[in-house]
Tab-separated table of C-alpha atoms and ligand atoms in Angstrom:
chain	number	residue	atom	x	y	z
A	103	MET	CA	65.259	31.518	-79.297
A	104	SER	CA	64.918	30.313	-83.022
A	105	GLY	CA	67.332	27.943	-84.077
A	106	HIS	CA	67.642	28.983	-87.782
A	107	GLY	CA	70.525	31.801	-87.032
A	108	ARG	CA	72.365	29.134	-85.338
A	109	ALA	CA	71.536	26.619	-88.070
A	110	LEU	CA	73.092	28.704	-90.723
A	111	HIS	CA	76.100	29.414	-88.879
A	112	ALA	CA	76.642	25.865	-87.263
A	113	ALA	CA	76.444	24.625	-90.787
A	114	ARG	CA	78.511	27.164	-92.298
A	115	ALA	CA	81.450	26.179	-89.802
A	116	GLN	CA	80.860	22.638	-90.428
A	117	ALA	CA	81.260	23.199	-94.459
A	118	GLU	CA	84.102	25.548	-93.750
A	119	ALA	CA	85.715	22.574	-91.689
A	120	GLY	CA	84.980	20.291	-94.367
A	121	GLY	CA	83.176	18.464	-92.054
A	122	SER	CA	80.181	17.135	-94.225
A	123	GLY	CA	81.822	16.322	-97.593
A	124	SER	CA	85.069	16.560	-99.170
A	125	SER	CA	84.352	19.287	-101.530
A	126	SER	CA	82.136	21.382	-99.067
A	127	ALA	CA	85.110	23.619	-98.319
A	128	THR	CA	84.699	25.508	-101.361
A	129	LEU	CA	81.335	25.949	-101.425
A	130	ASP	CA	79.060	29.046	-99.924
A	131	LEU	CA	76.125	28.217	-97.717
A	132	GLY	CA	72.986	29.997	-98.262
A	133	ARG	CA	69.331	30.296	-97.434
A	134	VAL	CA	66.477	29.951	-100.318
A	135	VAL	CA	64.254	33.056	-100.015
A	136	ALA	CA	62.212	32.367	-103.053
A	137	ALA	CA	61.864	29.421	-105.312
A	138	HIS	CA	60.639	29.065	-108.822
A	139	GLY	CA	60.917	26.063	-111.104
A	140	ARG	CA	64.781	25.496	-111.366
A	141	HIS	CA	65.424	28.759	-110.260
A	142	VAL	CA	66.001	29.804	-106.512
A	143	MET	CA	66.996	33.076	-105.243
A	144	VAL	CA	69.667	32.187	-102.470
A	145	GLU	CA	70.438	34.767	-99.597
A	146	THR	CA	74.171	34.751	-98.008
A	147	PRO	CA	74.931	35.050	-94.246
A	148	GLU	CA	76.097	38.564	-95.132
A	149	GLY	CA	72.506	39.244	-96.840
A	150	ARG	CA	73.505	39.236	-100.508
A	151	ARG	CA	71.142	37.404	-102.892
A	152	VAL	CA	72.399	35.303	-105.675
A	153	MET	CA	70.124	33.751	-108.298
A	154	CYS	CA	70.933	29.957	-108.420
A	155	HIS	CA	69.681	26.917	-110.458
A	156	THR	CA	70.142	23.378	-109.731
A	157	ARG	CA	71.578	20.614	-111.890
A	158	GLY	CA	68.638	18.488	-112.249
A	159	LYS	CA	65.680	19.124	-114.435
A	160	LYS	CA	63.301	20.267	-111.423
A	161	SER	CA	64.394	22.141	-108.209
A	162	GLU	CA	62.905	20.294	-105.060
A	163	LEU	CA	64.214	23.202	-103.134
A	164	VAL	CA	61.737	25.284	-100.868
A	165	VAL	CA	62.000	28.537	-99.075
A	166	GLY	CA	63.443	28.141	-95.841
A	167	ASP	CA	65.866	25.505	-97.166
A	168	LEU	CA	69.724	25.924	-96.185
A	169	VAL	CA	71.888	25.181	-99.117
A	170	HIS	CA	75.605	24.888	-100.626
A	171	TRP	CA	76.067	26.837	-103.807
A	172	GLN	CA	78.896	27.665	-105.662
A	173	ALA	CA	79.201	30.788	-107.783
A	174	SER	CA	78.985	30.602	-111.637
A	175	GLY	CA	79.447	33.893	-113.342
A	176	ASP	CA	76.925	36.304	-111.810
A	177	GLU	CA	74.730	33.256	-110.887
A	178	GLY	CA	75.193	30.025	-108.905
A	179	VAL	CA	74.800	26.444	-109.016
A	180	ILE	CA	73.186	24.620	-105.951
A	181	GLU	CA	75.490	21.525	-105.154
A	182	ARG	CA	73.525	20.092	-102.010
A	183	MET	CA	71.015	20.820	-99.438
A	184	GLU	CA	71.447	20.644	-95.643
A	185	PRO	CA	69.183	18.027	-93.858
A	186	ARG	CA	65.775	19.762	-93.280
A	187	ARG	CA	64.643	20.166	-89.595
A	188	ASN	CA	61.100	20.009	-90.777
A	189	LEU	CA	58.962	20.603	-94.025
A	190	LEU	CA	55.338	21.572	-94.569
A	191	HIS	CA	53.694	20.194	-97.525
A	192	ARG	CA	50.255	19.067	-98.750
A	193	GLN	CA	49.962	15.828	-100.830
A	194	ASP	CA	46.893	16.041	-103.133
A	195	GLU	CA	45.810	13.192	-105.035
A	196	TRP	CA	48.525	13.400	-107.860
A	197	ARG	CA	50.885	15.770	-106.718
A	198	SER	CA	52.715	16.951	-103.494
A	199	LYS	CA	53.282	20.793	-103.029
A	200	SER	CA	55.886	21.789	-100.504
A	201	PHE	CA	54.970	25.137	-98.545
A	202	ALA	CA	58.658	25.710	-96.741
A	203	ALA	CA	61.109	24.161	-94.728
A	204	ASN	CA	62.800	24.493	-91.301
A	205	LEU	CA	59.996	26.494	-89.786
A	206	ASP	CA	59.585	27.432	-86.001
A	207	GLN	CA	55.819	28.178	-86.308
A	208	LEU	CA	52.759	28.118	-88.861
A	209	LEU	CA	50.190	31.127	-88.725
A	210	VAL	CA	47.126	30.111	-90.292
A	211	LEU	CA	45.474	33.440	-91.080
A	212	VAL	CA	41.568	33.408	-91.599
A	213	ALA	CA	38.786	35.842	-91.926
A	214	GLY	CA	35.039	36.153	-91.751
A	215	GLU	CA	34.972	37.470	-95.352
A	216	PRO	CA	35.716	35.631	-97.490
A	217	MET	CA	34.419	32.967	-94.695
A	218	PHE	CA	37.099	30.479	-94.350
A	219	SER	CA	36.556	26.703	-94.772
A	220	GLU	CA	36.881	24.895	-91.623
A	221	SER	CA	37.835	21.669	-93.630
A	222	GLN	CA	41.012	23.662	-95.121
A	223	LEU	CA	41.793	25.199	-91.852
A	224	THR	CA	41.676	21.643	-90.238
A	225	ARG	CA	43.696	20.421	-93.206
A	226	ALA	CA	46.340	22.880	-92.383
A	227	LEU	CA	46.502	22.211	-88.461
A	228	ILE	CA	46.764	18.614	-89.265
A	229	ALA	CA	49.924	19.038	-91.788
A	230	ALA	CA	51.489	21.146	-89.172
A	231	ARG	CA	50.906	18.424	-86.407
A	232	ALA	CA	52.330	15.758	-88.961
A	233	ALA	CA	55.452	17.550	-89.425
A	234	ASP	CA	55.730	18.497	-85.809
A	235	ILE	CA	55.427	22.404	-86.121
A	236	PRO	CA	53.453	24.340	-83.807
A	237	ALA	CA	50.574	26.262	-85.279
A	238	TRP	CA	48.330	28.926	-84.151
A	239	ILE	CA	45.400	30.890	-85.732
A	240	GLY	CA	44.910	34.644	-86.516
A	241	LEU	CA	41.436	35.818	-87.243
A	242	ASN	CA	41.656	38.887	-89.358
A	243	LYS	CA	39.248	41.325	-90.378
A	244	THR	CA	37.538	41.700	-87.016
A	245	ASP	CA	36.459	44.914	-88.200
A	246	LEU	CA	33.734	43.350	-90.500
A	247	PRO	CA	30.555	42.244	-89.276
A	248	ALA	CA	31.220	38.557	-90.396
A	249	ALA	CA	33.956	38.347	-87.864
A	250	ALA	CA	30.931	37.088	-85.592
A	251	GLY	CA	30.289	34.027	-87.524
A	252	ALA	CA	34.353	33.240	-87.865
A	253	ARG	CA	34.900	33.676	-84.294
A	254	GLU	CA	31.928	31.011	-83.689
A	255	ARG	CA	33.369	28.773	-85.960
A	256	LEU	CA	36.734	28.990	-84.096
A	257	ALA	CA	35.381	28.303	-80.811
A	258	PRO	CA	36.370	24.664	-80.814
A	259	TYR	CA	39.815	25.496	-81.961
A	260	VAL	CA	40.285	27.558	-78.700
A	261	ALA	CA	38.909	25.138	-76.497
A	262	MET	CA	41.227	22.377	-77.868
A	263	GLY	CA	44.071	24.443	-77.301
A	264	VAL	CA	44.992	25.805	-80.745
A	265	PRO	CA	45.789	29.761	-79.861
A	266	VAL	CA	43.724	32.103	-81.621
A	267	ILE	CA	44.544	35.493	-81.839
A	268	GLU	CA	42.140	38.388	-83.170
A	269	LEU	CA	43.250	40.844	-85.839
A	270	ALA	CA	42.242	43.801	-88.011
A	271	LEU	CA	45.457	44.409	-89.866
A	272	LYS	CA	44.139	47.070	-91.974
A	273	ALA	CA	41.579	48.618	-89.793
A	274	GLU	CA	43.842	48.635	-86.710
A	275	PRO	CA	47.302	48.152	-87.771
A	276	ALA	CA	48.870	49.338	-84.553
A	277	ALA	CA	46.684	47.431	-81.973
A	278	SER	CA	47.391	44.175	-84.582
A	279	LEU	CA	51.076	44.547	-84.507
A	280	ALA	CA	51.469	44.872	-80.828
A	281	ARG	CA	49.678	41.618	-80.571
A	282	LEU	CA	51.494	39.755	-83.324
A	283	GLN	CA	55.286	41.110	-82.283
A	284	PRO	CA	55.986	38.963	-79.144
A	285	LEU	CA	54.595	35.837	-81.231
A	286	LEU	CA	56.742	36.383	-84.245
A	287	HIS	CA	59.846	37.746	-82.588
A	288	GLY	CA	62.958	35.642	-83.404
A	289	ARG	CA	61.000	32.972	-85.233
A	290	THR	CA	60.651	31.807	-88.493
A	291	THR	CA	56.851	31.858	-89.284
A	292	LEU	CA	55.057	30.486	-92.418
A	293	VAL	CA	51.756	32.402	-93.242
A	294	LEU	CA	49.388	30.263	-94.939
A	295	GLY	CA	45.798	30.847	-95.422
A	296	PRO	CA	42.810	31.064	-98.199
A	297	SER	CA	43.005	33.935	-100.707
A	298	GLY	CA	42.204	37.310	-99.619
A	299	THR	CA	42.401	36.723	-96.012
A	300	GLY	CA	45.201	39.420	-95.317
A	301	LYS	CA	48.741	37.375	-95.625
A	302	SER	CA	50.210	40.119	-97.633
A	303	THR	CA	48.869	42.901	-95.781
A	304	LEU	CA	50.260	41.319	-92.690
A	305	VAL	CA	53.624	40.896	-94.331
A	306	ASN	CA	53.910	44.455	-95.671
A	307	LEU	CA	52.551	45.760	-91.956
A	308	LEU	CA	55.726	44.121	-90.351
A	309	VAL	CA	57.967	44.554	-93.336
A	310	PRO	CA	57.402	47.649	-94.901
A	311	GLU	CA	59.790	47.375	-97.422
A	312	ALA	CA	58.560	44.200	-98.427
A	313	GLU	CA	56.594	45.049	-101.778
A	314	ALA	CA	54.442	42.385	-101.033
A	315	GLN	CA	51.535	43.289	-103.402
A	316	VAL	CA	48.208	43.478	-101.742
A	317	GLY	CA	44.595	42.484	-103.176
A	318	GLU	CA	44.113	46.077	-104.108
A	319	ILE	CA	46.889	46.037	-106.887
A	320	SER	CA	45.328	42.841	-108.865
A	321	GLN	CA	41.816	44.251	-108.459
A	322	ALA	CA	42.856	47.583	-109.830
A	323	LEU	CA	44.492	45.643	-112.724
A	324	ASN	CA	41.533	43.355	-112.802
A	325	THR	CA	44.234	40.594	-113.179
A	326	GLY	CA	42.011	38.226	-110.563
A	327	ARG	CA	41.968	37.429	-106.921
A	328	HIS	CA	45.229	35.857	-106.406
A	329	THR	CA	47.983	38.525	-105.779
A	330	THR	CA	50.530	36.244	-104.289
A	331	THR	CA	52.029	33.862	-106.659
A	332	SER	CA	55.022	32.510	-105.031
A	333	THR	CA	56.241	31.803	-101.736
A	334	ARG	CA	58.684	34.566	-100.149
A	335	TRP	CA	60.922	34.871	-97.429
A	336	TYR	CA	61.021	38.224	-95.379
A	337	TRP	CA	63.246	39.367	-92.740
A	338	LEU	CA	61.522	40.939	-89.558
A	339	ASN	CA	62.979	43.827	-87.674
A	340	THR	CA	64.242	45.699	-90.747
A	341	GLY	CA	61.199	48.367	-90.745
A	342	LEU	CA	62.790	50.840	-88.151
A	343	LYS	CA	61.526	53.203	-90.187
A	344	THR	CA	57.975	53.266	-89.282
A	345	GLY	CA	58.603	53.253	-85.582
A	346	LEU	CA	56.155	50.451	-85.252
A	347	ASN	CA	58.640	47.789	-84.442
A	348	THR	CA	60.420	49.571	-81.363
A	349	ALA	CA	57.995	47.800	-79.150
A	350	VAL	CA	59.846	44.242	-79.667
A	351	PRO	CA	61.196	43.294	-76.590
A	352	GLY	CA	64.702	42.468	-76.312
A	353	GLY	CA	65.131	45.361	-78.861
A	354	VAL	CA	66.432	45.789	-82.282
A	355	GLY	CA	69.180	48.096	-81.230
A	356	SER	CA	70.983	45.387	-78.651
A	357	ASP	CA	70.706	42.915	-81.494
A	358	ALA	CA	72.552	45.058	-84.034
A	359	ALA	CA	75.332	45.805	-81.266
A	360	ALA	CA	75.490	41.949	-80.958
A	361	GLY	CA	77.029	40.896	-84.129
A	362	GLU	CA	76.173	37.363	-84.697
A	363	GLY	CA	73.063	37.992	-82.661
A	364	VAL	CA	71.469	39.746	-85.599
A	365	ASP	CA	70.602	36.677	-87.031
A	366	MET	CA	69.518	34.999	-83.804
A	367	ALA	CA	66.792	37.807	-82.823
A	368	ARG	CA	65.646	38.363	-86.386
A	369	GLY	CA	62.427	36.498	-86.943
A	370	ALA	CA	61.273	35.756	-90.558
A	371	LEU	CA	58.018	35.768	-92.273
A	372	ILE	CA	57.220	33.742	-95.062
A	373	ASP	CA	54.485	34.717	-97.417
A	374	SER	CA	52.679	32.128	-99.654
A	375	PRO	CA	50.014	32.072	-102.257
A	376	GLY	CA	46.283	31.451	-101.052
A	377	PHE	CA	45.278	27.869	-101.666
A	378	GLN	CA	42.447	26.386	-102.827
A	379	GLN	CA	43.077	22.495	-102.263
A	380	PHE	CA	44.705	20.889	-99.490
A	381	GLY	CA	45.352	17.086	-99.908
A	382	LEU	CA	46.708	15.171	-96.788
A	383	ARG	CA	47.642	12.064	-98.377
A	384	GLN	CA	50.709	11.967	-96.353
A	385	VAL	CA	48.778	11.105	-93.300
A	386	GLU	CA	47.493	7.516	-92.821
A	387	PRO	CA	43.924	7.260	-91.910
A	388	MET	CA	44.578	5.661	-88.804
A	389	GLN	CA	47.063	8.476	-87.652
A	390	LEU	CA	44.252	11.187	-88.282
A	391	ALA	CA	42.730	10.802	-84.742
A	392	ALA	CA	46.197	11.515	-82.973
A	393	LEU	CA	46.750	14.493	-85.325
A	394	MET	CA	43.450	16.239	-84.153
A	395	PRO	CA	43.646	17.437	-80.625
A	396	ASP	CA	39.965	17.274	-79.768
A	397	TYR	CA	39.967	13.295	-80.916
A	398	ALA	CA	43.680	12.854	-79.539
A	399	ALA	CA	42.314	14.106	-75.876
A	400	ALA	CA	39.704	11.259	-76.361
A	401	LEU	CA	41.729	8.558	-77.432
A	402	GLY	CA	42.837	5.399	-75.342
A	403	SER	CA	39.118	4.181	-74.145
A	404	CYS	CA	37.820	2.392	-77.294
A	405	ARG	CA	37.026	-1.107	-76.957
A	406	PHE	CA	38.959	-1.823	-80.149
A	407	HIS	CA	42.474	-0.936	-80.639
A	408	ASN	CA	41.936	-0.416	-84.128
A	409	CYS	CA	38.859	1.496	-83.802
A	410	THR	CA	38.145	3.987	-86.760
A	411	HIS	CA	35.962	5.878	-84.512
A	412	LEU	CA	33.456	5.983	-87.407
A	413	HIS	CA	30.856	3.314	-86.322
A	414	GLU	CA	32.372	0.659	-83.883
A	415	PRO	CA	30.613	-0.065	-80.504
A	416	GLY	CA	32.262	1.082	-77.228
A	417	CYS	CA	34.022	3.673	-79.042
A	418	GLY	CA	35.532	6.492	-76.500
A	419	VAL	CA	35.657	8.876	-79.169
A	420	ARG	CA	32.075	8.884	-80.165
A	421	ALA	CA	31.200	9.057	-76.558
A	422	ALA	CA	33.146	12.102	-76.131
A	423	ALA	CA	31.153	13.416	-79.200
A	424	GLU	CA	28.259	12.827	-77.628
A	425	ARG	CA	28.949	14.469	-74.369
A	426	GLY	CA	29.823	17.798	-76.530
A	427	GLU	CA	33.610	17.571	-76.300
A	428	ILE	CA	33.917	17.280	-80.120
A	429	SER	CA	31.930	19.688	-82.507
A	430	ALA	CA	29.778	18.314	-85.089
A	431	PRO	CA	31.628	19.975	-87.904
A	432	ARG	CA	34.936	18.396	-86.416
A	433	GLN	CA	33.058	14.944	-86.585
A	434	ARG	CA	32.080	15.707	-90.259
A	435	ILE	CA	35.599	16.821	-91.359
A	436	TYR	CA	37.320	13.579	-89.546
A	437	ALA	CA	34.559	11.183	-91.386
A	438	GLU	CA	35.084	13.079	-94.708
A	439	LEU	CA	39.256	12.855	-93.995
A	440	PHE	CA	39.086	9.413	-93.091
A	441	GLU	CA	37.218	8.364	-96.304
A	442	GLU	CA	39.416	10.505	-98.683
A	443	LEU	CA	42.744	9.107	-96.844
A	444	SER	CA	41.518	5.599	-97.187
A	445	ARG	CA	40.426	5.868	-100.995
A	446	THR	CA	42.820	4.164	-103.455
A	447	ASN	CA	43.964	5.661	-106.743
A	448	TRP	CA	43.691	2.529	-108.635
B	559	GTP	N1	37.978	45.265	-93.670
B	559	GTP	C1	39.354	44.753	-93.601
B	559	GTP	N2	40.195	44.276	-94.923
B	559	GTP	C2	41.113	43.908	-94.899
B	559	GTP	C3	41.977	43.561	-93.544
B	559	GTP	N3	43.445	42.982	-93.534
B	559	GTP	C4	43.444	42.826	-95.209
B	559	GTP	N4	42.298	43.388	-95.675
B	559	GTP	C5	42.073	43.522	-96.978
B	559	GTP	O1	41.919	42.345	-97.740
B	559	GTP	C6	42.271	42.030	-98.978
B	559	GTP	C7	43.155	41.052	-99.244
B	559	GTP	O2	44.162	41.097	-98.537
B	559	GTP	P1	45.637	40.349	-98.844
B	559	GTP	O3	46.714	40.776	-97.927
B	559	GTP	O4	46.169	40.852	-100.431
B	559	GTP	O5	45.414	39.028	-99.116
B	559	GTP	P2	46.259	37.472	-99.251
B	559	GTP	O6	45.840	36.584	-97.990
B	559	GTP	O7	47.793	37.912	-99.170
B	559	GTP	O8	45.685	36.881	-100.393
B	559	GTP	P3	46.389	36.310	-101.625
B	559	GTP	O9	47.618	36.678	-101.829
B	559	GTP	O10	45.525	36.153	-102.812
B	559	GTP	O11	46.260	35.079	-101.026
B	559	GTP	C8	42.944	43.569	-99.352
B	559	GTP	O12	42.020	44.013	-100.134
B	559	GTP	C9	43.028	44.127	-98.198
B	559	GTP	O13	43.096	45.402	-98.028
B	559	GTP	C10	41.160	44.100	-92.505
B	559	GTP	O14	41.802	43.966	-91.314
B	559	GTP	N5	39.894	44.531	-92.272
B	560	MG	MG1	49.145	37.435	-100.893
B	561	ZN	ZN1	36.876	4.605	-81.261
């Protein structure tokens, strides 16, 4: 289903054939599984991990990138990157921050405690749409009373067709896993969301050997709320010891016997640090409506072709809003974003 295994093999075959550059036959192919400044951890198709550095001052590589590298002692040097299938990033006023590349989907994990910001959720969903990456929402901590408010806040997203699944990753791990596995199986999923919603809890549940630290550790050490400080790649279907992964349809056993098929059927999870800001400067203000499903559904009947849907007479989008088809918070977020993206820095 997912293309990442295929992509890696195809790119390797191409590299071996010398098909994409004269020196590429001497280079190894790998996938970036962690990135930190100039250093990136690269995993070979055989599963070996090699610390590599880039030649430039700063690396633009992100987790999920496929790279060609050359051994240099115990380490490696990155020579070049395969073209990206997609890239999820945020663009704040002064800096761009890439999350990960070559994704099959985005899971935005939210919770009622701490109550998620609808603006941040919308921004993440818009960034995913702009990058052509399917997204869905996981509502975690449904065991807490605050889940009711969060569920209400998510109702418009369900109505506009964004899949929402309910989870209690800590309180009901087995039930949560059963819901997650069909969605994660065989795909590369980036898990994004505010701090403290359970992203690392999710990774630890699905990848028991992940050692992704969970909030309690940092609370115990009193080192602050942000547990996860860098983005990391974790293979799925490696946690057979727990017995929890055996429900995966199409089975891990058959994959193991299929040789190359291992890569294909193995999904991956990418854990990321919680974010505070989510700039969308990569999006043109006039593009916004098309990237918001409830707005997009109402497009096409405005009197003016260059309608901003903010104040023009004969606006079909605002007519839809008046009929209750677009929620008040979404209208507020749209207006706020439109203004933010129209602002110039100088
Ligand atoms: N009540 C409840 N708490 C949960 C649930 N899932 C996770 N938690 C708790 O939420 C806290 C934060 O979980 P993490 O997994 O560290 O959150 P995170 O999203 O990785 O946070 P950052 O790394 O800071 O971005 C921990 O204390 C978890 O035990 C749940 O289903 N119910
Ligand atoms: Mg975390
Ligand atoms: Zn309009």
